[in-house]
PDB file of C-alpha atoms in Angstrom:
ATOM      1  CA  MET A 517      22.872  13.056   2.423  1.00  0.00           C
ATOM      2  CA  THR A 518      21.829  15.041  -0.658  1.00  0.00           C
ATOM      3  CA  ASP A 519      24.538  17.094  -2.360  1.00  0.00           C
ATOM      4  CA  THR A 520      22.557  20.187  -3.328  1.00  0.00           C
ATOM      5  CA  ARG A 521      25.750  21.747  -4.723  1.00  0.00           C
ATOM      6  CA  SER A 522      25.884  19.231  -7.567  1.00  0.00           C
ATOM      7  CA  PRO A 523      24.906  20.624 -11.000  1.00  0.00           C
ATOM      8  CA  LEU A 524      22.659  17.547 -11.306  1.00  0.00           C
ATOM      9  CA  TRP A 525      20.552  18.538  -8.274  1.00  0.00           C
ATOM     10  CA  PRO A 526      18.372  21.464  -9.532  1.00  0.00           C
ATOM     11  CA  GLN A 527      16.449  19.288 -12.010  1.00  0.00           C
ATOM     12  CA  VAL A 528      15.910  16.597  -9.376  1.00  0.00           C
ATOM     13  CA  ASP A 529      14.617  19.249  -6.975  1.00  0.00           C
ATOM     14  CA  ALA A 530      12.199  20.498  -9.658  1.00  0.00           C
ATOM     15  CA  PHE A 531      11.061  16.893 -10.266  1.00  0.00           C
ATOM     16  CA  LEU A 532      10.330  16.417  -6.560  1.00  0.00           C
ATOM     17  CA  GLN A 533       8.257  19.616  -6.585  1.00  0.00           C
ATOM     18  CA  TYR A 534       6.355  18.229  -9.596  1.00  0.00           C
ATOM     19  CA  LEU A 535       5.635  15.026  -7.652  1.00  0.00           C
ATOM     20  CA  ARG A 536       4.331  17.071  -4.725  1.00  0.00           C
ATOM     21  CA  VAL A 537       2.238  19.659  -6.593  1.00  0.00           C
ATOM     22  CA  GLU A 538       1.163  17.988  -9.834  1.00  0.00           C
ATOM     23  CA  ARG A 539       1.139  14.309  -8.939  1.00  0.00           C
ATOM     24  CA  GLN A 540       0.199  14.913  -5.281  1.00  0.00           C
ATOM     25  CA  LEU A 541       2.250  11.928  -4.146  1.00  0.00           C
ATOM     26  CA  SER A 542       2.619  11.282  -0.438  1.00  0.00           C
ATOM     27  CA  ALA A 543       5.588  12.556   1.549  1.00  0.00           C
ATOM     28  CA  LYS A 544       6.736   8.953   2.086  1.00  0.00           C
ATOM     29  CA  THR A 545       6.795   8.278  -1.664  1.00  0.00           C
ATOM     30  CA  ARG A 546       8.636  11.528  -2.370  1.00  0.00           C
ATOM     31  CA  GLU A 547      11.213  10.659   0.300  1.00  0.00           C
ATOM     32  CA  SER A 548      11.805   7.344  -1.462  1.00  0.00           C
ATOM     33  CA  TYR A 549      12.417   9.144  -4.770  1.00  0.00           C
ATOM     34  CA  LEU A 550      14.739  11.578  -3.022  1.00  0.00           C
ATOM     35  CA  ARG A 551      16.821   8.788  -1.452  1.00  0.00           C
ATOM     36  CA  GLN A 552      17.238   6.935  -4.717  1.00  0.00           C
ATOM     37  CA  LEU A 553      17.980   9.991  -6.852  1.00  0.00           C
ATOM     38  CA  ALA A 554      20.392  11.457  -4.270  1.00  0.00           C
ATOM     39  CA  THR A 555      22.391   8.202  -4.390  1.00  0.00           C
ATOM     40  CA  LEU A 556      22.339   8.266  -8.188  1.00  0.00           C
ATOM     41  CA  ILE A 557      23.562  11.883  -8.204  1.00  0.00           C
ATOM     42  CA  ALA A 558      26.548  10.891  -6.065  1.00  0.00           C
ATOM     43  CA  MET A 559      27.370   7.938  -8.312  1.00  0.00           C
ATOM     44  CA  ALA A 560      26.882   9.918 -11.549  1.00  0.00           C
ATOM     45  CA  SER A 561      29.081  12.737 -10.237  1.00  0.00           C
ATOM     46  CA  GLU A 562      31.864  10.224  -9.539  1.00  0.00           C
ATOM     47  CA  MET A 563      31.540   9.135 -13.182  1.00  0.00           C
ATOM     48  CA  GLY A 564      32.162  12.737 -14.248  1.00  0.00           C
ATOM     49  CA  LEU A 565      28.620  13.682 -15.279  1.00  0.00           C
ATOM     50  CA  THR A 566      27.669  17.335 -14.854  1.00  0.00           C
ATOM     51  CA  GLU A 567      24.431  17.301 -16.921  1.00  0.00           C
ATOM     52  CA  TRP A 568      21.699  14.695 -17.157  1.00  0.00           C
ATOM     53  CA  ARG A 569      21.804  14.941 -20.964  1.00  0.00           C
ATOM     54  CA  GLN A 570      25.259  13.321 -20.801  1.00  0.00           C
ATOM     55  CA  LEU A 571      23.770  10.114 -19.406  1.00  0.00           C
ATOM     56  CA  GLU A 572      23.828   7.206 -21.878  1.00  0.00           C
ATOM     57  CA  VAL A 573      22.498   3.646 -21.804  1.00  0.00           C
ATOM     58  CA  SER A 574      25.963   2.243 -21.045  1.00  0.00           C
ATOM     59  CA  GLN A 575      26.266   4.570 -18.045  1.00  0.00           C
ATOM     60  CA  VAL A 576      22.839   3.572 -16.720  1.00  0.00           C
ATOM     61  CA  ARG A 577      23.995  -0.058 -16.929  1.00  0.00           C
ATOM     62  CA  ALA A 578      27.157   0.934 -15.065  1.00  0.00           C
ATOM     63  CA  LEU A 579      25.067   2.578 -12.330  1.00  0.00           C
ATOM     64  CA  ALA A 580      22.974  -0.593 -12.023  1.00  0.00           C
ATOM     65  CA  THR A 581      26.077  -2.821 -11.915  1.00  0.00           C
ATOM     66  CA  ARG A 582      27.714  -0.674  -9.271  1.00  0.00           C
ATOM     67  CA  SER A 583      24.536  -0.695  -7.153  1.00  0.00           C
ATOM     68  CA  LYS A 584      24.428  -4.489  -7.376  1.00  0.00           C
ATOM     69  CA  ARG A 585      28.074  -4.795  -6.356  1.00  0.00           C
ATOM     70  CA  GLN A 586      27.345  -2.629  -3.334  1.00  0.00           C
ATOM     71  CA  GLY A 587      24.935  -5.324  -2.158  1.00  0.00           C
ATOM     72  CA  LEU A 588      21.626  -3.882  -3.347  1.00  0.00           C
ATOM     73  CA  GLN A 589      19.007  -6.633  -3.546  1.00  0.00           C
ATOM     74  CA  PRO A 590      16.996  -7.137  -6.789  1.00  0.00           C
ATOM     75  CA  ALA A 591      13.837  -5.476  -5.427  1.00  0.00           C
ATOM     76  CA  SER A 592      15.800  -2.440  -4.213  1.00  0.00           C
ATOM     77  CA  LEU A 593      17.716  -2.202  -7.474  1.00  0.00           C
ATOM     78  CA  ALA A 594      14.435  -2.324  -9.395  1.00  0.00           C
ATOM     79  CA  LEU A 595      13.164   0.532  -7.207  1.00  0.00           C
ATOM     80  CA  ARG A 596      16.293   2.598  -7.932  1.00  0.00           C
ATOM     81  CA  LEU A 597      15.997   2.059 -11.686  1.00  0.00           C
ATOM     82  CA  SER A 598      12.284   2.866 -11.541  1.00  0.00           C
ATOM     83  CA  ALA A 599      13.007   6.186  -9.804  1.00  0.00           C
ATOM     84  CA  LEU A 600      15.622   7.023 -12.446  1.00  0.00           C
ATOM     85  CA  ARG A 601      13.274   6.096 -15.313  1.00  0.00           C
ATOM     86  CA  SER A 602      10.477   8.237 -13.880  1.00  0.00           C
ATOM     87  CA  PHE A 603      12.800  11.212 -13.425  1.00  0.00           C
ATOM     88  CA  LEU A 604      14.242  10.920 -16.933  1.00  0.00           C
ATOM     89  CA  ASP A 605      10.745  10.466 -18.415  1.00  0.00           C
ATOM     90  CA  TRP A 606       9.835  13.768 -16.791  1.00  0.00           C
ATOM     91  CA  LEU A 607      12.910  15.452 -18.310  1.00  0.00           C
ATOM     92  CA  VAL A 608      11.795  14.137 -21.713  1.00  0.00           C
ATOM     93  CA  SER A 609       8.245  15.439 -21.145  1.00  0.00           C
ATOM     94  CA  ILE A 610       9.494  18.989 -20.446  1.00  0.00           C
ATOM     95  CA  GLY A 611      11.858  18.949 -23.418  1.00  0.00           C
ATOM     96  CA  GLN A 612      15.156  18.742 -21.528  1.00  0.00           C
ATOM     97  CA  LEU A 613      15.993  15.273 -22.886  1.00  0.00           C
ATOM     98  CA  GLY A 614      15.373  13.807 -26.312  1.00  0.00           C
ATOM     99  CA  ALA A 615      15.081  10.208 -25.081  1.00  0.00           C
ATOM    100  CA  ASN A 616      15.241   8.248 -21.842  1.00  0.00           C
ATOM    101  CA  PRO A 617      18.438   6.132 -21.709  1.00  0.00           C
ATOM    102  CA  ALA A 618      17.148   4.179 -18.698  1.00  0.00           C
ATOM    103  CA  ARG A 619      14.340   2.704 -20.806  1.00  0.00           C
ATOM    104  CA  GLY A 620      16.804   0.293 -22.393  1.00  0.00           C
ATOM    105  CA  VAL A 621      18.008  -1.132 -19.077  1.00  0.00           C
ATOM    106  CA  PRO A 622      15.658  -3.796 -17.658  1.00  0.00           C
ATOM    107  CA  ALA A 623      15.200  -4.245 -13.936  1.00  0.00           C
ATOM    108  CA  PRO A 624      16.542  -7.495 -12.479  1.00  0.00           C
ATOM    109  CA  ARG A 625      14.105 -10.335 -12.096  1.00  0.00           C
ATOM    110  CA  HIS A 626      13.128 -11.172  -8.555  1.00  0.00           C
ATOM    111  CA  GLY A 627      10.603 -13.409  -6.900  1.00  0.00           C
ATOM    112  CA  ARG A 628       7.224 -11.785  -6.507  1.00  0.00           C
ATOM    113  CA  HIS A 629       6.137 -11.272  -2.938  1.00  0.00           C
ATOM    114  CA  LEU A 630       2.672 -12.636  -2.325  1.00  0.00           C
ATOM    115  CA  PRO A 631       0.676 -10.824   0.348  1.00  0.00           C
ATOM    116  CA  LYS A 632      -0.436 -12.943   3.265  1.00  0.00           C
ATOM    117  CA  ASN A 633      -4.081 -13.223   4.103  1.00  0.00           C
ATOM    118  CA  MET A 634      -6.411 -14.996   6.508  1.00  0.00           C
ATOM    119  CA  ASP A 635      -9.100 -17.449   5.567  1.00  0.00           C
ATOM    120  CA  VAL A 636     -12.740 -16.638   6.299  1.00  0.00           C
ATOM    121  CA  ASP A 637     -12.843 -18.695   9.505  1.00  0.00           C
ATOM    122  CA  GLU A 638      -9.778 -16.873  10.864  1.00  0.00           C
ATOM    123  CA  VAL A 639     -11.376 -13.506  10.098  1.00  0.00           C
ATOM    124  CA  ASP A 640     -14.573 -14.576  11.871  1.00  0.00           C
ATOM    125  CA  HIS A 641     -12.534 -15.678  14.891  1.00  0.00           C
ATOM    126  CA  LEU A 642     -10.603 -12.392  14.976  1.00  0.00           C
ATOM    127  CA  LEU A 643     -13.747 -10.296  14.757  1.00  0.00           C
ATOM    128  CA  ASP A 644     -15.575 -12.182  17.520  1.00  0.00           C
ATOM    129  CA  ILE A 645     -14.500  -9.549  20.065  1.00  0.00           C
ATOM    130  CA  ASP A 646     -16.029  -9.006  23.490  1.00  0.00           C
ATOM    131  CA  THR A 647     -17.174  -5.384  23.204  1.00  0.00           C
ATOM    132  CA  HIS A 648     -18.036  -4.622  26.845  1.00  0.00           C
ATOM    133  CA  ASP A 649     -15.486  -1.776  26.680  1.00  0.00           C
ATOM    134  CA  PRO A 650     -16.297   1.210  24.396  1.00  0.00           C
ATOM    135  CA  LEU A 651     -12.760   1.213  22.955  1.00  0.00           C
ATOM    136  CA  ALA A 652     -13.086  -2.507  22.189  1.00  0.00           C
ATOM    137  CA  LEU A 653     -16.310  -1.661  20.379  1.00  0.00           C
ATOM    138  CA  ARG A 654     -14.466   1.060  18.442  1.00  0.00           C
ATOM    139  CA  ASP A 655     -11.770  -1.438  17.502  1.00  0.00           C
ATOM    140  CA  ARG A 656     -14.391  -3.960  16.370  1.00  0.00           C
ATOM    141  CA  ALA A 657     -15.917  -1.263  14.165  1.00  0.00           C
ATOM    142  CA  MET A 658     -12.478  -0.407  12.705  1.00  0.00           C
ATOM    143  CA  LEU A 659     -11.752  -4.063  11.959  1.00  0.00           C
ATOM    144  CA  GLU A 660     -15.175  -4.560  10.394  1.00  0.00           C
ATOM    145  CA  VAL A 661     -14.821  -1.479   8.174  1.00  0.00           C
ATOM    146  CA  MET A 662     -11.243  -2.367   7.181  1.00  0.00           C
ATOM    147  CA  TYR A 663     -12.259  -5.891   6.181  1.00  0.00           C
ATOM    148  CA  GLY A 664     -15.694  -4.880   4.874  1.00  0.00           C
ATOM    149  CA  ALA A 665     -14.337  -2.329   2.388  1.00  0.00           C
ATOM    150  CA  GLY A 666     -10.692  -3.336   1.932  1.00  0.00           C
ATOM    151  CA  LEU A 667      -9.447   0.086   2.990  1.00  0.00           C
ATOM    152  CA  ARG A 668      -5.854   1.221   3.193  1.00  0.00           C
ATOM    153  CA  LEU A 669      -4.714   2.197   6.682  1.00  0.00           C
ATOM    154  CA  ALA A 670      -4.526   5.893   5.731  1.00  0.00           C
ATOM    155  CA  GLU A 671      -8.055   5.705   4.325  1.00  0.00           C
ATOM    156  CA  LEU A 672      -9.414   4.211   7.544  1.00  0.00           C
ATOM    157  CA  VAL A 673      -7.667   6.792   9.728  1.00  0.00           C
ATOM    158  CA  GLY A 674      -8.734   9.647   7.442  1.00  0.00           C
ATOM    159  CA  LEU A 675     -12.414   8.668   7.433  1.00  0.00           C
ATOM    160  CA  ASN A 676     -14.712  11.504   8.577  1.00  0.00           C
ATOM    161  CA  CYS A 677     -18.312  11.298   9.775  1.00  0.00           C
ATOM    162  CA  ALA A 678     -19.380  13.279   6.704  1.00  0.00           C
ATOM    163  CA  ASP A 679     -17.897  10.497   4.548  1.00  0.00           C
ATOM    164  CA  VAL A 680     -20.192   7.820   5.990  1.00  0.00           C
ATOM    165  CA  ASP A 681     -23.625   7.045   4.561  1.00  0.00           C
ATOM    166  CA  LEU A 682     -25.066   4.491   6.953  1.00  0.00           C
ATOM    167  CA  SER A 683     -28.458   4.301   5.248  1.00  0.00           C
ATOM    168  CA  GLY A 684     -26.800   3.612   1.913  1.00  0.00           C
ATOM    169  CA  GLY A 685     -24.127   1.354   3.390  1.00  0.00           C
ATOM    170  CA  GLU A 686     -21.323   3.367   1.792  1.00  0.00           C
ATOM    171  CA  VAL A 687     -18.192   5.284   2.709  1.00  0.00           C
ATOM    172  CA  ARG A 688     -16.296   7.892   0.705  1.00  0.00           C
ATOM    173  CA  VAL A 689     -12.512   7.704   0.897  1.00  0.00           C
ATOM    174  CA  VAL A 690      -9.616   9.629  -0.596  1.00  0.00           C
ATOM    175  CA  GLY A 691      -6.900   7.233  -1.716  1.00  0.00           C
ATOM    176  CA  LYS A 692      -3.501   7.493  -3.362  1.00  0.00           C
ATOM    177  CA  GLY A 693      -3.030  10.382  -5.761  1.00  0.00           C
ATOM    178  CA  ASN A 694      -5.859  12.213  -3.962  1.00  0.00           C
ATOM    179  CA  LYS A 695      -8.382  10.055  -5.863  1.00  0.00           C
ATOM    180  CA  GLU A 696     -11.820   9.769  -4.324  1.00  0.00           C
ATOM    181  CA  ARG A 697     -13.978   6.668  -4.483  1.00  0.00           C
ATOM    182  CA  LYS A 698     -17.227   5.425  -2.907  1.00  0.00           C
ATOM    183  CA  LEU A 699     -17.266   1.946  -1.439  1.00  0.00           C
ATOM    184  CA  PRO A 700     -19.914  -0.400  -0.063  1.00  0.00           C
ATOM    185  CA  ILE A 701     -19.049  -1.620   3.426  1.00  0.00           C
ATOM    186  CA  GLY A 702     -21.688  -4.278   4.077  1.00  0.00           C
ATOM    187  CA  ALA A 703     -24.470  -4.654   6.627  1.00  0.00           C
ATOM    188  CA  THR A 704     -22.232  -6.017   9.396  1.00  0.00           C
ATOM    189  CA  ALA A 705     -19.797  -3.110   9.224  1.00  0.00           C
ATOM    190  CA  VAL A 706     -22.725  -0.653   9.134  1.00  0.00           C
ATOM    191  CA  ALA A 707     -24.195  -2.217  12.282  1.00  0.00           C
ATOM    192  CA  TRP A 708     -20.916  -1.900  14.195  1.00  0.00           C
ATOM    193  CA  LEU A 709     -20.356   1.626  12.938  1.00  0.00           C
ATOM    194  CA  ARG A 710     -23.793   2.608  14.248  1.00  0.00           C
ATOM    195  CA  ARG A 711     -22.916   1.198  17.672  1.00  0.00           C
ATOM    196  CA  TRP A 712     -19.582   3.002  17.780  1.00  0.00           C
ATOM    197  CA  LEU A 713     -20.968   6.363  16.600  1.00  0.00           C
ATOM    198  CA  ALA A 714     -23.596   6.173  19.353  1.00  0.00           C
ATOM    199  CA  LEU A 715     -20.744   6.120  21.905  1.00  0.00           C
ATOM    200  CA  ARG A 716     -18.244   8.357  20.103  1.00  0.00           C
ATOM    201  CA  ASP A 717     -19.398  11.646  21.661  1.00  0.00           C
ATOM    202  CA  GLN A 718     -18.523  10.494  25.181  1.00  0.00           C
ATOM    203  CA  TYR A 719     -14.849  11.008  24.242  1.00  0.00           C
ATOM    204  CA  THR A 720     -15.423  14.704  23.340  1.00  0.00           C
ATOM    205  CA  PRO A 721     -14.360  14.570  19.660  1.00  0.00           C
ATOM    206  CA  GLN A 722     -11.987  17.348  18.596  1.00  0.00           C
ATOM    207  CA  ASN A 723     -12.798  16.958  14.894  1.00  0.00           C
ATOM    208  CA  ASP A 724     -15.031  15.079  12.442  1.00  0.00           C
ATOM    209  CA  ALA A 725     -12.947  11.882  12.493  1.00  0.00           C
ATOM    210  CA  VAL A 726     -14.991   8.685  12.673  1.00  0.00           C
ATOM    211  CA  PHE A 727     -12.390   6.856  14.715  1.00  0.00           C
ATOM    212  CA  ILE A 728     -10.938   8.850  17.600  1.00  0.00           C
ATOM    213  CA  ALA A 729      -8.492   8.106  20.396  1.00  0.00           C
ATOM    214  CA  GLN A 730      -9.339   8.186  24.089  1.00  0.00           C
ATOM    215  CA  ARG A 731      -8.512  11.906  24.340  1.00  0.00           C
ATOM    216  CA  GLY A 732     -10.802  12.847  21.466  1.00  0.00           C
ATOM    217  CA  GLY A 733      -8.309  13.395  18.652  1.00  0.00           C
ATOM    218  CA  ARG A 734      -8.203  11.433  15.409  1.00  0.00           C
ATOM    219  CA  ILE A 735      -6.706   8.002  16.041  1.00  0.00           C
ATOM    220  CA  SER A 736      -3.191   7.633  14.636  1.00  0.00           C
ATOM    221  CA  ALA A 737      -2.088   5.016  12.129  1.00  0.00           C
ATOM    222  CA  ARG A 738       0.442   3.713  14.651  1.00  0.00           C
ATOM    223  CA  ASN A 739      -2.284   3.280  17.277  1.00  0.00           C
ATOM    224  CA  VAL A 740      -4.455   1.338  14.816  1.00  0.00           C
ATOM    225  CA  GLN A 741      -1.547  -0.976  14.006  1.00  0.00           C
ATOM    226  CA  LYS A 742      -0.882  -1.519  17.710  1.00  0.00           C
ATOM    227  CA  ARG A 743      -4.527  -2.234  18.544  1.00  0.00           C
ATOM    228  CA  PHE A 744      -4.952  -4.661  15.627  1.00  0.00           C
ATOM    229  CA  ALA A 745      -1.820  -6.581  16.652  1.00  0.00           C
ATOM    230  CA  GLU A 746      -3.041  -6.761  20.265  1.00  0.00           C
ATOM    231  CA  TRP A 747      -6.418  -8.118  19.180  1.00  0.00           C
ATOM    232  CA  GLY A 748      -4.704 -10.780  17.098  1.00  0.00           C
ATOM    233  CA  VAL A 749      -2.880 -11.969  20.229  1.00  0.00           C
ATOM    234  CA  LYS A 750      -5.970 -11.728  22.468  1.00  0.00           C
ATOM    235  CA  GLN A 751      -8.098 -13.661  19.982  1.00  0.00           C
ATOM    236  CA  GLY A 752      -5.480 -16.370  19.587  1.00  0.00           C
ATOM    237  CA  VAL A 753      -4.954 -15.836  15.856  1.00  0.00           C
ATOM    238  CA  ASN A 754      -1.881 -17.752  14.712  1.00  0.00           C
ATOM    239  CA  SER A 755      -0.400 -14.983  12.532  1.00  0.00           C
ATOM    240  CA  HIS A 756       0.493 -11.345  13.196  1.00  0.00           C
ATOM    241  CA  ILE A 757      -2.491  -9.086  12.531  1.00  0.00           C
ATOM    242  CA  HIS A 758      -1.922  -5.754  10.816  1.00  0.00           C
ATOM    243  CA  PRO A 759      -4.208  -3.485   8.751  1.00  0.00           C
ATOM    244  CA  HIS A 760      -2.839  -4.581   5.387  1.00  0.00           C
ATOM    245  CA  LYS A 761      -3.596  -8.208   6.210  1.00  0.00           C
ATOM    246  CA  LEU A 762      -7.272  -7.283   6.513  1.00  0.00           C
ATOM    247  CA  ARG A 763      -7.076  -5.508   3.132  1.00  0.00           C
ATOM    248  CA  HIS A 764      -5.332  -8.491   1.536  1.00  0.00           C
ATOM    249  CA  SER A 765      -7.916 -10.849   2.989  1.00  0.00           C
ATOM    250  CA  PHE A 766     -10.742  -8.686   1.636  1.00  0.00           C
ATOM    251  CA  ALA A 767      -9.199  -8.739  -1.858  1.00  0.00           C
ATOM    252  CA  THR A 768      -8.545 -12.468  -1.862  1.00  0.00           C
ATOM    253  CA  HIS A 769     -11.983 -13.415  -0.579  1.00  0.00           C
ATOM    254  CA  MET A 770     -13.702 -11.082  -3.062  1.00  0.00           C
ATOM    255  CA  LEU A 771     -11.731 -12.552  -5.950  1.00  0.00           C
ATOM    256  CA  GLU A 772     -12.320 -16.133  -4.855  1.00  0.00           C
ATOM    257  CA  SER A 773     -16.069 -15.520  -4.648  1.00  0.00           C
ATOM    258  CA  SER A 774     -16.592 -13.336  -7.717  1.00  0.00           C
ATOM    259  CA  GLY A 775     -13.679 -13.960 -10.072  1.00  0.00           C
ATOM    260  CA  ASN A 776     -14.144 -10.339 -11.173  1.00  0.00           C
ATOM    261  CA  LEU A 777     -10.647  -8.845 -11.267  1.00  0.00           C
ATOM    262  CA  ARG A 778     -11.779  -5.468 -12.621  1.00  0.00           C
ATOM    263  CA  ALA A 779     -14.314  -5.013  -9.826  1.00  0.00           C
ATOM    264  CA  VAL A 780     -11.711  -5.874  -7.186  1.00  0.00           C
ATOM    265  CA  GLN A 781      -9.350  -3.368  -8.809  1.00  0.00           C
ATOM    266  CA  GLU A 782     -11.971  -0.621  -8.467  1.00  0.00           C
ATOM    267  CA  LEU A 783     -12.762  -1.543  -4.881  1.00  0.00           C
ATOM    268  CA  LEU A 784      -9.089  -1.494  -3.875  1.00  0.00           C
ATOM    269  CA  GLY A 785      -8.413   1.772  -5.711  1.00  0.00           C
ATOM    270  CA  HIS A 786      -5.532   0.345  -7.758  1.00  0.00           C
ATOM    271  CA  ALA A 787      -4.508   2.564 -10.660  1.00  0.00           C
ATOM    272  CA  ASN A 788      -3.145  -0.422 -12.618  1.00  0.00           C
ATOM    273  CA  LEU A 789      -4.724  -3.829 -13.077  1.00  0.00           C
ATOM    274  CA  SER A 790      -1.276  -5.431 -12.737  1.00  0.00           C
ATOM    275  CA  THR A 791      -1.244  -4.431  -9.060  1.00  0.00           C
ATOM    276  CA  THR A 792      -4.494  -6.310  -8.489  1.00  0.00           C
ATOM    277  CA  GLN A 793      -3.372  -9.346 -10.508  1.00  0.00           C
ATOM    278  CA  ILE A 794      -1.126 -10.480  -7.664  1.00  0.00           C
ATOM    279  CA  TYR A 795      -4.294 -11.766  -6.006  1.00  0.00           C
ATOM    280  CA  THR A 796      -4.859 -14.157  -8.914  1.00  0.00           C
ATOM    281  CA  HIS A 797      -1.728 -15.981  -7.706  1.00  0.00           C
ATOM    282  CA  LEU A 798      -3.260 -16.290  -4.246  1.00  0.00           C
ATOM    283  CA  ASP A 799      -6.501 -17.518  -5.794  1.00  0.00           C
ATOM    284  CA  PHE A 800      -4.601 -20.188  -7.734  1.00  0.00           C
ATOM    285  CA  GLN A 801      -2.767 -21.259  -4.584  1.00  0.00           C
ATOM    286  CA  HIS A 802      -6.125 -21.722  -2.879  1.00  0.00           C
ATOM    287  CA  LEU A 803      -7.490 -23.783  -5.778  1.00  0.00           C
ATOM    288  CA  ALA A 804      -4.292 -25.832  -5.985  1.00  0.00           C
ATOM    289  CA  SER A 805      -4.442 -26.693  -2.274  1.00  0.00           C
ATOM    290  CA  VAL A 806      -8.090 -27.795  -2.654  1.00  0.00           C
ATOM    291  CA  TYR A 807      -7.103 -29.936  -5.656  1.00  0.00           C
ATOM    292  CA  ASP A 808      -4.209 -31.559  -3.817  1.00  0.00           C
ATOM    293  CA  ALA A 809      -6.398 -32.404  -0.855  1.00  0.00           C
ATOM    294  CA  ALA A 810      -9.384 -33.712  -2.820  1.00  0.00           C
ATOM    295  CA  HIS A 811      -8.275 -35.308  -6.092  1.00  0.00           C
ATOM    296  CA  PRO A 812      -7.420 -39.014  -5.862  1.00  0.00           C
ATOM    297  CA  ARG A 813      -4.634 -38.659  -8.445  1.00  0.00           C
ATOM    298  CA  ALA A 814      -3.203 -35.411  -7.120  1.00  0.00           C
ATOM    299  CA  LYS A 815      -0.010 -36.969  -5.761  1.00  0.00           C
ATOM    300  CA  ARG A 816       2.132 -34.976  -8.137  1.00  0.00           C
ATOM    301  CA  GLY A 817       5.764 -36.040  -8.342  1.00  0.00           C
ATOM    302  CA  LYS A 818       5.033 -39.620  -7.212  1.00  0.00           C
ATOM    303  CA  ILE A 819       5.074 -41.472 -10.524  1.00  0.00           C
TER     304      ILE A 819
END
């Protein structure tokens, strides 16, 4: 629970407003900042701090040590320190701090989580859906567009008919930070979109959403997740199917085929290349597995 009576709170509240208005970050992201900073306020207050300008490097280290002792895992501790650094950077930018004491405290090292993806044959098997039912056809179109353009779930759900250029084979999406980008979706996805849009009006659409639910409203993110998981089971795919797995598979397959990291970054809408570079690890894993299977002297460790 946030202690809004603390003298440390007003600047945090102003920072959260900055994230909402200026940075246009999502409500989920702002809630994450709020959770982390509210915890830090409580801990800093117990240390006797009444102003953020009193915070020193040694005290930031103490906050990190205390968080670790409370059982916070490395990834969560890194998130907490990142929230504090961002907040203090903002205080520096508006002239309320001369320097950011959290900059001198490194985040703990932790193993990098590699996203899971499907191989091309698995994707083909998943997408080989019997579309006798109009909603199955809709789902096939959603899967094809998700995989064909590497969309985020929110981008797929937010897609409007006005955003689709079937003749040009493109869609316009609004991603994180309210950034707009145009993406090719491929001939297969275009063909399935055409088939779905020809049936869409029978559900009496209530808005311009491309993908609508049975009652005519825009389909929800939760419904998309549920339908994708159900299709994974129906199609006999060995792993759990969720929207991000389609996006990860798109990124991995594009990188394996092209080797163009910058292009994949643009297609995914990543602000930083480092976010996209995680797929180079997946690409290496793929190459390493091919090497191990094919090279006659690949029996590493057996000398």
